Coordinates of C-alpha atoms and ligand atoms in Angstrom, one line a residue:
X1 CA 173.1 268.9 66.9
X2 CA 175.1 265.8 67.7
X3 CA 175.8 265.0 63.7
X4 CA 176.9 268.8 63.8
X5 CA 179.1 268.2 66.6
X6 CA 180.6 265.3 65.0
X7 CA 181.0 267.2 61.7
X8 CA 183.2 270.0 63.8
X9 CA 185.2 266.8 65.8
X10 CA 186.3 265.8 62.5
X11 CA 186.9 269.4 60.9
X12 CA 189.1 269.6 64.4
X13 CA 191.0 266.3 63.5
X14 CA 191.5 267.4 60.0
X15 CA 193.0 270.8 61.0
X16 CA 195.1 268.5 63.8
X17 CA 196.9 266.0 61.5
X18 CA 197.8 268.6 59.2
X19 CA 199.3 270.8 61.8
X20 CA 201.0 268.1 62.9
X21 CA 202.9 267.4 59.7
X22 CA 204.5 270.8 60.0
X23 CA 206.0 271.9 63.6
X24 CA 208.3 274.5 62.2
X25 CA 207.8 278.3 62.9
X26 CA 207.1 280.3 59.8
X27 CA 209.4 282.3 57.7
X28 CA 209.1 285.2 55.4
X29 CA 210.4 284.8 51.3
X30 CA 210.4 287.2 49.1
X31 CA 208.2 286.9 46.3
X32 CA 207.9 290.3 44.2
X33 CA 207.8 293.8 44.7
X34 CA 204.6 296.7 42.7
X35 CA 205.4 299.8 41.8
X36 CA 201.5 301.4 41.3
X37 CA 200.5 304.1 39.6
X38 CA 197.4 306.1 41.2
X39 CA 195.0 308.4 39.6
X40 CA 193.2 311.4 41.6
X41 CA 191.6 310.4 44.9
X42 CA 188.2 311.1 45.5
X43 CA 186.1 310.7 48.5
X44 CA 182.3 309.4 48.2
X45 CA 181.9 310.7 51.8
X46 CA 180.5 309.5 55.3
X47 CA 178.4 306.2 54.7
X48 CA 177.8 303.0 57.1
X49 CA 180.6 301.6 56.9
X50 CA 182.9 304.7 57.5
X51 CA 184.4 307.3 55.0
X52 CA 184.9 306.3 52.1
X53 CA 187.7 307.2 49.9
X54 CA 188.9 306.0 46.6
X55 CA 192.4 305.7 45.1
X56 CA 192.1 304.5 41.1
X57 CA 194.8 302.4 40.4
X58 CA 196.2 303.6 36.6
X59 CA 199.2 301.5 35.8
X60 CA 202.6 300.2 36.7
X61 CA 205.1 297.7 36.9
X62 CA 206.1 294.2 39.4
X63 CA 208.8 292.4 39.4
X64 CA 210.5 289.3 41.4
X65 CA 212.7 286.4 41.0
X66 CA 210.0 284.3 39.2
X67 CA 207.8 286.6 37.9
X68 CA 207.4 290.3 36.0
X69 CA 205.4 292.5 34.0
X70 CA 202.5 295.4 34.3
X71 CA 200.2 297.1 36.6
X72 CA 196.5 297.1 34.9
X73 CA 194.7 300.4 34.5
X74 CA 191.2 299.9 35.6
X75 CA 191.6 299.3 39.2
X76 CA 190.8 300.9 42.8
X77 CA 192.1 300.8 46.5
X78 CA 189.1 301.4 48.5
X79 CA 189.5 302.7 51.7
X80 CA 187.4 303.5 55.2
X81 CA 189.6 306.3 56.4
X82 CA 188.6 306.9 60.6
X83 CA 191.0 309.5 61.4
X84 CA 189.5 310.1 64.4
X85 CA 190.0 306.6 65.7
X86 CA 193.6 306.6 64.1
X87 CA 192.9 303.9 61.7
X88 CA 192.4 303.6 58.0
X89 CA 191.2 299.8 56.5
X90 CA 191.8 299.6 52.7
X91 CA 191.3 297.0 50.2
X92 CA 192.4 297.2 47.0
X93 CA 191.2 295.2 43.9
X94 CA 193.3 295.3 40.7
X95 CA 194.6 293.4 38.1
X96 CA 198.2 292.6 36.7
X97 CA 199.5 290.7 33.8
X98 CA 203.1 289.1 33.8
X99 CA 205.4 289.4 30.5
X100 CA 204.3 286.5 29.1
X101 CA 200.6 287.5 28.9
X102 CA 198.8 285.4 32.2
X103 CA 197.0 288.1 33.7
X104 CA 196.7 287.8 37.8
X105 CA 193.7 289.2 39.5
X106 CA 195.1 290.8 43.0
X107 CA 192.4 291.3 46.3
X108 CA 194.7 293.4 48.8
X109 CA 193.3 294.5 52.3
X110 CA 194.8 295.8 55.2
X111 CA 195.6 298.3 58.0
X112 CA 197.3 301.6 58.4
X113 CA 197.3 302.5 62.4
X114 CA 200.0 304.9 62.4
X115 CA 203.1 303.6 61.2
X116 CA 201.7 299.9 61.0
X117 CA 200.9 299.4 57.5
X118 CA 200.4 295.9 56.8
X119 CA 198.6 294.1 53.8
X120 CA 197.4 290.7 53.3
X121 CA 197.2 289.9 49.4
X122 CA 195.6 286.9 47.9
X123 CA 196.4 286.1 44.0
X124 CA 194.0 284.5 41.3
X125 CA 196.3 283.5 38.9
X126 CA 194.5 281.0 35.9
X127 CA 195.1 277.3 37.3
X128 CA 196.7 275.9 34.2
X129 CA 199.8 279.2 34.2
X130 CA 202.8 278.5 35.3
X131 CA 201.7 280.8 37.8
X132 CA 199.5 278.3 39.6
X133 CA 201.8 278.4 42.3
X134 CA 200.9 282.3 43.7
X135 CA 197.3 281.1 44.3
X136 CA 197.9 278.5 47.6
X137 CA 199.5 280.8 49.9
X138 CA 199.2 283.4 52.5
X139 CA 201.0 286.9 51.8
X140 CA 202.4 289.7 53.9
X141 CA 202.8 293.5 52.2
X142 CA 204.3 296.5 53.6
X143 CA 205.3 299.8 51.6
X144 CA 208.5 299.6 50.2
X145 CA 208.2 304.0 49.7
X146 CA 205.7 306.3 48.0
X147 CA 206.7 308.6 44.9
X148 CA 205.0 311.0 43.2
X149 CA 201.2 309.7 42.2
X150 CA 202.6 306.0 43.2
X151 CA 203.1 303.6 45.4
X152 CA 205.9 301.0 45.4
X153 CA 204.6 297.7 47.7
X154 CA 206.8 294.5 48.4
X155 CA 205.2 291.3 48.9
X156 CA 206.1 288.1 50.9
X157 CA 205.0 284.2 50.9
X158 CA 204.3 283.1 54.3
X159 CA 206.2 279.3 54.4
X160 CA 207.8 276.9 56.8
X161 CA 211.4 277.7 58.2
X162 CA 213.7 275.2 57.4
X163 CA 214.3 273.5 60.8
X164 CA 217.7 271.6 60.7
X165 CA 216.5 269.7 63.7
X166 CA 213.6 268.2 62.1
X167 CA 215.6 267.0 59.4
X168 CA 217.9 264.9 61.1
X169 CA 217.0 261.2 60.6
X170 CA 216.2 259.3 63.9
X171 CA 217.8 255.5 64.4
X172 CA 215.8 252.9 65.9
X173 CA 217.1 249.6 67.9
X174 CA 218.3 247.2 65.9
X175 CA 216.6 243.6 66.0
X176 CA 218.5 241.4 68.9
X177 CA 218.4 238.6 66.2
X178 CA 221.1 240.2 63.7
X179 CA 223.3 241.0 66.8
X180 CA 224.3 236.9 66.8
X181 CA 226.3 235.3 64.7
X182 CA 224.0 234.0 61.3
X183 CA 223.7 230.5 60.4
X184 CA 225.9 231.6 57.1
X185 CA 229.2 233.1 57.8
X186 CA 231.5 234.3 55.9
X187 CA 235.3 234.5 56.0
X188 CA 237.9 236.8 57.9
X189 CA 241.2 236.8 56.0
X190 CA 244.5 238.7 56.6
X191 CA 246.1 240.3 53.8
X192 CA 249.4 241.5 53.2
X193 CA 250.4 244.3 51.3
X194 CA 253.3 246.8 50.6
X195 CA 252.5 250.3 51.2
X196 CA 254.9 253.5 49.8
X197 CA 254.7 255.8 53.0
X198 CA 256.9 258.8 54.0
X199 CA 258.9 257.7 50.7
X200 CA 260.0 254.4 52.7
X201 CA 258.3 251.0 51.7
X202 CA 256.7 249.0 54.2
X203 CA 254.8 245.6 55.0
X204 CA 251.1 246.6 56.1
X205 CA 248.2 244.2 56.1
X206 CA 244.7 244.7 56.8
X207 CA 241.3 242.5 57.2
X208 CA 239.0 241.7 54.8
X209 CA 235.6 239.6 54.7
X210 CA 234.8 237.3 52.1
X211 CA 230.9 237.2 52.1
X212 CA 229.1 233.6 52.4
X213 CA 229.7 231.8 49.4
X214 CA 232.6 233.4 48.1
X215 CA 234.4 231.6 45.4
X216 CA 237.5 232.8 44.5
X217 CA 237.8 230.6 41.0
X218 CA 234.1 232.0 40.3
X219 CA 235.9 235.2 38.9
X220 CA 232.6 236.0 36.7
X221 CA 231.1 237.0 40.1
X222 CA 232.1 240.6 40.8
X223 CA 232.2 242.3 44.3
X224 CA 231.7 245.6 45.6
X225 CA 234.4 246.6 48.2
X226 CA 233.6 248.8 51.3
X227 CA 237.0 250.2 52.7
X228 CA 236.3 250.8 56.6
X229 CA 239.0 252.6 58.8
X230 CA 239.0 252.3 62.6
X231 CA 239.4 255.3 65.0
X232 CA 242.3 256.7 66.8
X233 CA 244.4 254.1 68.8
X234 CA 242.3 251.1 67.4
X235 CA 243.7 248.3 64.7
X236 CA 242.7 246.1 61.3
X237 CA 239.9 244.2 63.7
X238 CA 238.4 247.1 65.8
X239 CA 235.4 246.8 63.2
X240 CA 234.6 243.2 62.5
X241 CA 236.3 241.0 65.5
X242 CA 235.8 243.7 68.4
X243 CA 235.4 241.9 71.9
X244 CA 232.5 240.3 72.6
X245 CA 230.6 242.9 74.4
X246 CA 230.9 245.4 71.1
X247 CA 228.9 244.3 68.2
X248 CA 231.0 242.8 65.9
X249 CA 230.4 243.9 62.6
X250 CA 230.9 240.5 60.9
X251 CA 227.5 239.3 62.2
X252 CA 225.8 242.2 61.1
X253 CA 227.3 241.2 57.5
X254 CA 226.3 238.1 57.8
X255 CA 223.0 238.2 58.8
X256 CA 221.9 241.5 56.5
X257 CA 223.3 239.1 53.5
X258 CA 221.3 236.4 54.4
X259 CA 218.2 238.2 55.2
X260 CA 218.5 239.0 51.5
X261 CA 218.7 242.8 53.3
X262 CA 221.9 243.9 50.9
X263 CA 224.4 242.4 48.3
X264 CA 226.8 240.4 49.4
X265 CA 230.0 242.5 49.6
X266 CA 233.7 242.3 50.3
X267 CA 234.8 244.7 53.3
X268 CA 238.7 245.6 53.7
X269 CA 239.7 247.1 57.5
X270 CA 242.9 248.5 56.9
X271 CA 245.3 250.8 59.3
X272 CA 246.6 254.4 58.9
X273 CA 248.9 253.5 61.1
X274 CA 252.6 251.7 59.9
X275 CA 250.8 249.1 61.2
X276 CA 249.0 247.5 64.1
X277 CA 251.8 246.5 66.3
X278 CA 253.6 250.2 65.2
X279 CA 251.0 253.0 65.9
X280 CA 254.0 255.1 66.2
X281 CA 253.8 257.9 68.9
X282 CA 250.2 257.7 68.2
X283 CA 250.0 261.2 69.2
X284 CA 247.0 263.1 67.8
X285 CA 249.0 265.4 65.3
X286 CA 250.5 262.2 63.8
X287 CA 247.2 260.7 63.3
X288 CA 245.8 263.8 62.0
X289 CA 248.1 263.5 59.0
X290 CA 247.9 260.0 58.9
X291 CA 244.4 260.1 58.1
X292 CA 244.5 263.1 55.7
X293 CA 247.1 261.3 53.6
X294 CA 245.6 257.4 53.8
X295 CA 243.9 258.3 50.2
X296 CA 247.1 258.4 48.5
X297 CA 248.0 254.6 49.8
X298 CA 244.6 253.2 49.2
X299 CA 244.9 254.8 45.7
X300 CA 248.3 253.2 44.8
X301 CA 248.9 250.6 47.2
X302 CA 245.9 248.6 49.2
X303 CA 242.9 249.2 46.4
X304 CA 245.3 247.9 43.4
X305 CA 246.5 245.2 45.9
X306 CA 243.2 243.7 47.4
X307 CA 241.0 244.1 44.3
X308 CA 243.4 242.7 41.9
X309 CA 243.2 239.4 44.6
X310 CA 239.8 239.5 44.9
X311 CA 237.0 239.0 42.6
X312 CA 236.1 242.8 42.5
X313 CA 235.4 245.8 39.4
X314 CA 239.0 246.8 39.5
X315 CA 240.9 246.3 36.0
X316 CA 243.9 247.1 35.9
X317 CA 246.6 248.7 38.5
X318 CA 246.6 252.4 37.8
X319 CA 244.7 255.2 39.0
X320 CA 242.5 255.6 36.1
X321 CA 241.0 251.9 36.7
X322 CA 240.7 252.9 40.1
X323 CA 238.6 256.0 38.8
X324 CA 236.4 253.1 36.4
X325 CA 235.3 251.3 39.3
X326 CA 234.9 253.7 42.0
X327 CA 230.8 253.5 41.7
X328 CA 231.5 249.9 43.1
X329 CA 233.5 251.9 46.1
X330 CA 232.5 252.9 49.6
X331 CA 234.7 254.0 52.2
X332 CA 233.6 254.7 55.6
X333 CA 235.4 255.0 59.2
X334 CA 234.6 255.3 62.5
X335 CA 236.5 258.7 64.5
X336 CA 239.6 259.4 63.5
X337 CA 238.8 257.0 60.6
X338 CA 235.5 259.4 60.2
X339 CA 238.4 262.1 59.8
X340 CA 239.8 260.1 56.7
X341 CA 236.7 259.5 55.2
X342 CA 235.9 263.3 54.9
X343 CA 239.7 263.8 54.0
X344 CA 239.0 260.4 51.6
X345 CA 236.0 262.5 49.9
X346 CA 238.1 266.1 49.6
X347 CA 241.1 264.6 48.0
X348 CA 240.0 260.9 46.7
X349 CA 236.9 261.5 45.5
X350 CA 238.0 260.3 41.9
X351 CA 238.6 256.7 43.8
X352 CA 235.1 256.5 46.0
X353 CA 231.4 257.2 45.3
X354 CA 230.3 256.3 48.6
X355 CA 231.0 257.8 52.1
X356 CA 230.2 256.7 55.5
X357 CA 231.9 259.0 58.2
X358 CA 230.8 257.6 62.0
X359 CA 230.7 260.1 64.3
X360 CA 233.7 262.4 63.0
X361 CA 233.7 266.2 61.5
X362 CA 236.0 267.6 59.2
X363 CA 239.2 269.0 60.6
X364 CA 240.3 271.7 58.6
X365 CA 242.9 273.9 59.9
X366 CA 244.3 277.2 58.6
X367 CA 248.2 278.0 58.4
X368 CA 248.1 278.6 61.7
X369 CA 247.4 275.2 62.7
X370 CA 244.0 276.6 63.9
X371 CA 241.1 274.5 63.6
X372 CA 238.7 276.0 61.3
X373 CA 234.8 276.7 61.8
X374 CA 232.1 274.3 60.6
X375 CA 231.0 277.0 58.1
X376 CA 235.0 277.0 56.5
X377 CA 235.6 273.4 56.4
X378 CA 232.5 273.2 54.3
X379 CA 233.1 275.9 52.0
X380 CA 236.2 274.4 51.8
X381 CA 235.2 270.8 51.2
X382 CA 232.7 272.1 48.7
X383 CA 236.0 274.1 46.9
X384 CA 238.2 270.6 46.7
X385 CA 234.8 268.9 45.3
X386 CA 233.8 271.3 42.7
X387 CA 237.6 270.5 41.4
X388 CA 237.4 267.8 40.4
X389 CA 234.7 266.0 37.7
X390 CA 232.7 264.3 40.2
X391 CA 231.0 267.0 41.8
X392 CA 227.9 265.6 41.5
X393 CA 228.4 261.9 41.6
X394 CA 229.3 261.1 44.9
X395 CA 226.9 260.0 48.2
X396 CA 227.5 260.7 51.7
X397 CA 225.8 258.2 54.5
X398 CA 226.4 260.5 57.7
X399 CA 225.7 259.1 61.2
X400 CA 226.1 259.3 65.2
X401 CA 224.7 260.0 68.2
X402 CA 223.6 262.2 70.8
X403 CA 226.0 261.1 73.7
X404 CA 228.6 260.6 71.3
X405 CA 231.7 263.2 71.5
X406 CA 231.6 263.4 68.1
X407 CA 227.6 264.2 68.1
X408 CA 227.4 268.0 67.8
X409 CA 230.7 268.3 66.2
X410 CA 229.5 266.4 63.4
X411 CA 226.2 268.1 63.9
X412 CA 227.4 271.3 63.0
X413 CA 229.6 270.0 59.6
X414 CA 226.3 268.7 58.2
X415 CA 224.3 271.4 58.9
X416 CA 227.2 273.8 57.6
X417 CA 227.6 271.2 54.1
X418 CA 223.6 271.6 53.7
X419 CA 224.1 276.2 54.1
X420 CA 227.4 276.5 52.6
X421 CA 228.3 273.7 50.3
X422 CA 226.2 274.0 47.0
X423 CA 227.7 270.7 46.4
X424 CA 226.1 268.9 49.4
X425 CA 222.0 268.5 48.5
X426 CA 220.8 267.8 52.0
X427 CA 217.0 266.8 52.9
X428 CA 216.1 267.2 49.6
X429 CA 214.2 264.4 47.2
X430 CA 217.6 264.0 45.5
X431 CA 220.0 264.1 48.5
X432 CA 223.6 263.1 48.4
X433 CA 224.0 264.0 52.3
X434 CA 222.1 262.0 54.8
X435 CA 222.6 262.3 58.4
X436 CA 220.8 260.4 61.5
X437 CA 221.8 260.4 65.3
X438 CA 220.8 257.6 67.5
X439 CA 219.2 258.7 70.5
X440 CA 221.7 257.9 73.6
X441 CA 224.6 256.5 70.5
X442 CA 227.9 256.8 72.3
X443 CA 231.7 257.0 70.9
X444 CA 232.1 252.9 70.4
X445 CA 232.0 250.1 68.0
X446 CA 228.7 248.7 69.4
X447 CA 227.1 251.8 68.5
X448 CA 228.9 252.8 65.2
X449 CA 228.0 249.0 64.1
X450 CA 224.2 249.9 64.5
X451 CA 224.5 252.6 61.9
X452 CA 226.1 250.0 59.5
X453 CA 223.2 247.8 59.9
X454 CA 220.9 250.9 58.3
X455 CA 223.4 252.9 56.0
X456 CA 224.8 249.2 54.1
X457 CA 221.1 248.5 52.6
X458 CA 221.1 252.0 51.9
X459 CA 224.0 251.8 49.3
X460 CA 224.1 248.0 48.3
X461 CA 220.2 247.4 47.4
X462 CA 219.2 243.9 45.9
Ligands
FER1 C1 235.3 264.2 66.7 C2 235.3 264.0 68.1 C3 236.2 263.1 68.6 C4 236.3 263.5 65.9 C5 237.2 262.7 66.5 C6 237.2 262.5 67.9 C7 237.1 263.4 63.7 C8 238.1 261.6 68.6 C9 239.2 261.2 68.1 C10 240.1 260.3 69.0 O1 240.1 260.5 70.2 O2 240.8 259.5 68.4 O3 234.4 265.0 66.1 O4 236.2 263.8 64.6

């Protein structure tokens, strides 16, 4: 009795765990659809069980998206028909054999109680077929109509529905100990560059850090550069030298390099702005464009500038040696710089494999002026990707959070890149999307450098 009991606990645990693993409600797909062929009916008459009547099954054809071929001749549906009670139980028991010769026995039983006619079929198909996969599922049947001597039957696999929700990648505290600044620091430089804007030239610079042990004479020692814009209003040092109640990014840097936790790497915080001291009217229609349009000035001005003064992958000054090095590009940014990272991945993708927007959608407006939908920025997005020859070489490192402004908007892009942008693979084993929202993440720096502490490991692995 008590072993018995324990058996049954941990039959119950078993069942629990693997529930457990799959919260999502179930969803319908379709799988193939019979068209039978029935011989004459005959009835054996009143036995225990009920009345008993018997369809032969003759012949026929099924077809779906992964499978096709022939109804068997040989078998039955054998019903209990209780008219009195309303209520006919049938099971049927044939066989059917696909166009490339696997033959599939099918065991279908079910209920007709007026107009509820629902089957349950089960599939033996031989384990070593490529049709293995019909035999580990439940199935749902209904009549898809009757001709003359037939019956035509659809059939669905029962599965989990995809639950956006679930799939969105949860961020934990970061250690205290990276939050301080590391024993090994690297360097913050200014640099200067000239910028073609507006057809005017003009004096910009921006920040960059020099990892830890940086030698600029050691030019054998190539860098990876990760181009990070700041949001609306914000400057060149919003990023790594924020006041010290944000978390500055430097430290973050510093210690994930020394922890041996990512390659050291050279980060460049430049401004869509003129410049810091000049961010114009900084009205929200002038940073709008600003940001849409940075790609062509890190393309012919700030990458060709930095990297050819740094010990980076860039050879050469033109855009096709941009295009060489761009696996050893990221660019990432934080709002309105979010903004110019999508508008960085629609226009620049030939420049950039990886993409980091922080807590920003994708504006995309019609002629109007109109801010489009989720659904038409990403069929759009996935229309400026599939242009160009990189549509499938490029990574995008989404995050934010759930008190952040930014939090549903962005939300509601990445669930509208994983439905409407072919392009986009999204909480698959091969995924070039990502996407994770801290719990309580708000619209600042001390937040957004969190998400740099996870995504940066992510792209620059030992
Ligand atoms: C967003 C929500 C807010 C966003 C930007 C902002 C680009 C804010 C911008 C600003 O105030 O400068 O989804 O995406």
């Amino acid at each position: 009795m008590i072993k018995r009991l324990l058996t049954s606990i941990v039959a119950v645990l078993a069942v629990t765990s693997a529930c457990m693993a799959q919260n999502a409600d179930p969803e319908l797909e379709f799988v193939l659809e019979l068209k039978v062929k029935l011989g004459q009916a005959f009835g054996v008459g009143q036995t225990v069980h009920g009345n008993r009547f018997v369809i032969p099954i003759t012949g026929g054809t099924f077809e779906g998206p992964r499978i096709k071929g022939e109804v068997l001749n040989g078998g039955a549906d054998y019903q209990l028909q209780n008219m009195d009670k309303g209520r006919t139980d049938l099971e049927a028991i044939y066989c059917i054999r696909t166009d490339d010769g696997v033959s599939i026995h099918v065991r279908n039983t079910g209920i007709i109680a007026g107009n509820y006619f629902y089957c349950t079929p089960k599939f033996e198909a031989p384990l070593d077929s490529k049709y293995a996969w019909l035999n580990n599922a439940i199935y749902v049947c209904k009549p898809g109509g009757f001709m003359d001597g037939g019956i035509a039957l659809k059939v669905w696999k029962v599965r989990d529905a995809f639950n956006f929700e679930s799939t969105i990648q949860p961020i934990m505290p970061i250690p205290d100990a990276v939050r301080k600044p590391a024993a090994r620091q690297g360097k913050i430089e200014e640099f200067k560059y000239t910028a073609h804007k507006n057809g005017k030239t003009i004096q910009k610079h921006a920040r960059v850090y020099l990892p830890y042990g940086y030698k600029a004479k050691d030019k054998k020692t190539k860098y990876d550069v990760l181009y990070l814009m700041h949001g609306g209003g914000d400057k060149t040092t919003s990023f790594l030298t924020p006041p010290q109640d944000w978390l500055p990014l430097c430290n973050i840097l510093d210690n994930l390099i020394a922890e041996g936790k990512m390659r050291p790497i050279i980060v460049v915080t430049p401004t869509f702005y003129d410049d810091d001291e000049n961010i114009g009217a900084n009205r929200m229609e002038d940073a709008t464009a600003q940001t849409r349009n940075f790609h062509v000035e890190l393309q012919n001005d700030l990458i060709p500038a930095v990297e050819n003064a740094y010990n980076t992958y860039l050879e050469g000054k033109d855009s096709i040696a941009v295009t060489k090095s761009r696996d050893h590009r990221a660019y990432g940014g934080f709002s309105m710089g979010a903004l110019s990272t999508w508008y960085q991945l629609a226009y620049g993708v030939n420049a950039v494999k990886h993409f980091l927007p922080l807590s920003g959608d994708i504006w995309y407006f019609d002629e109007k002026g109109q801010k489009q939908e989720p659904k038409a920025a990403a069929e759009w997005m996935n229309e400026q990707l599939a242009k160009t020859p990189f549509a499938n070489d490029f990574e995008v490192y989404a995050y934010t959070g759930t008190d952040d402004v930014a939090g549903n908007p962005e939300k509601a892009t990445i669930e509208a890149l994983h439905k409407y942008a072919p392009l986009f693979r999204y909480a698959t084993s091969d995924a070039n999307l990502r996407f994770s929202m801290k719990q309580g993440g708000q619209h600042f720096y001390g937040h957004i450098n969190e998400y740099l502490y996870y995504a940066l490991p992510l792209i620059y692995k030992k």
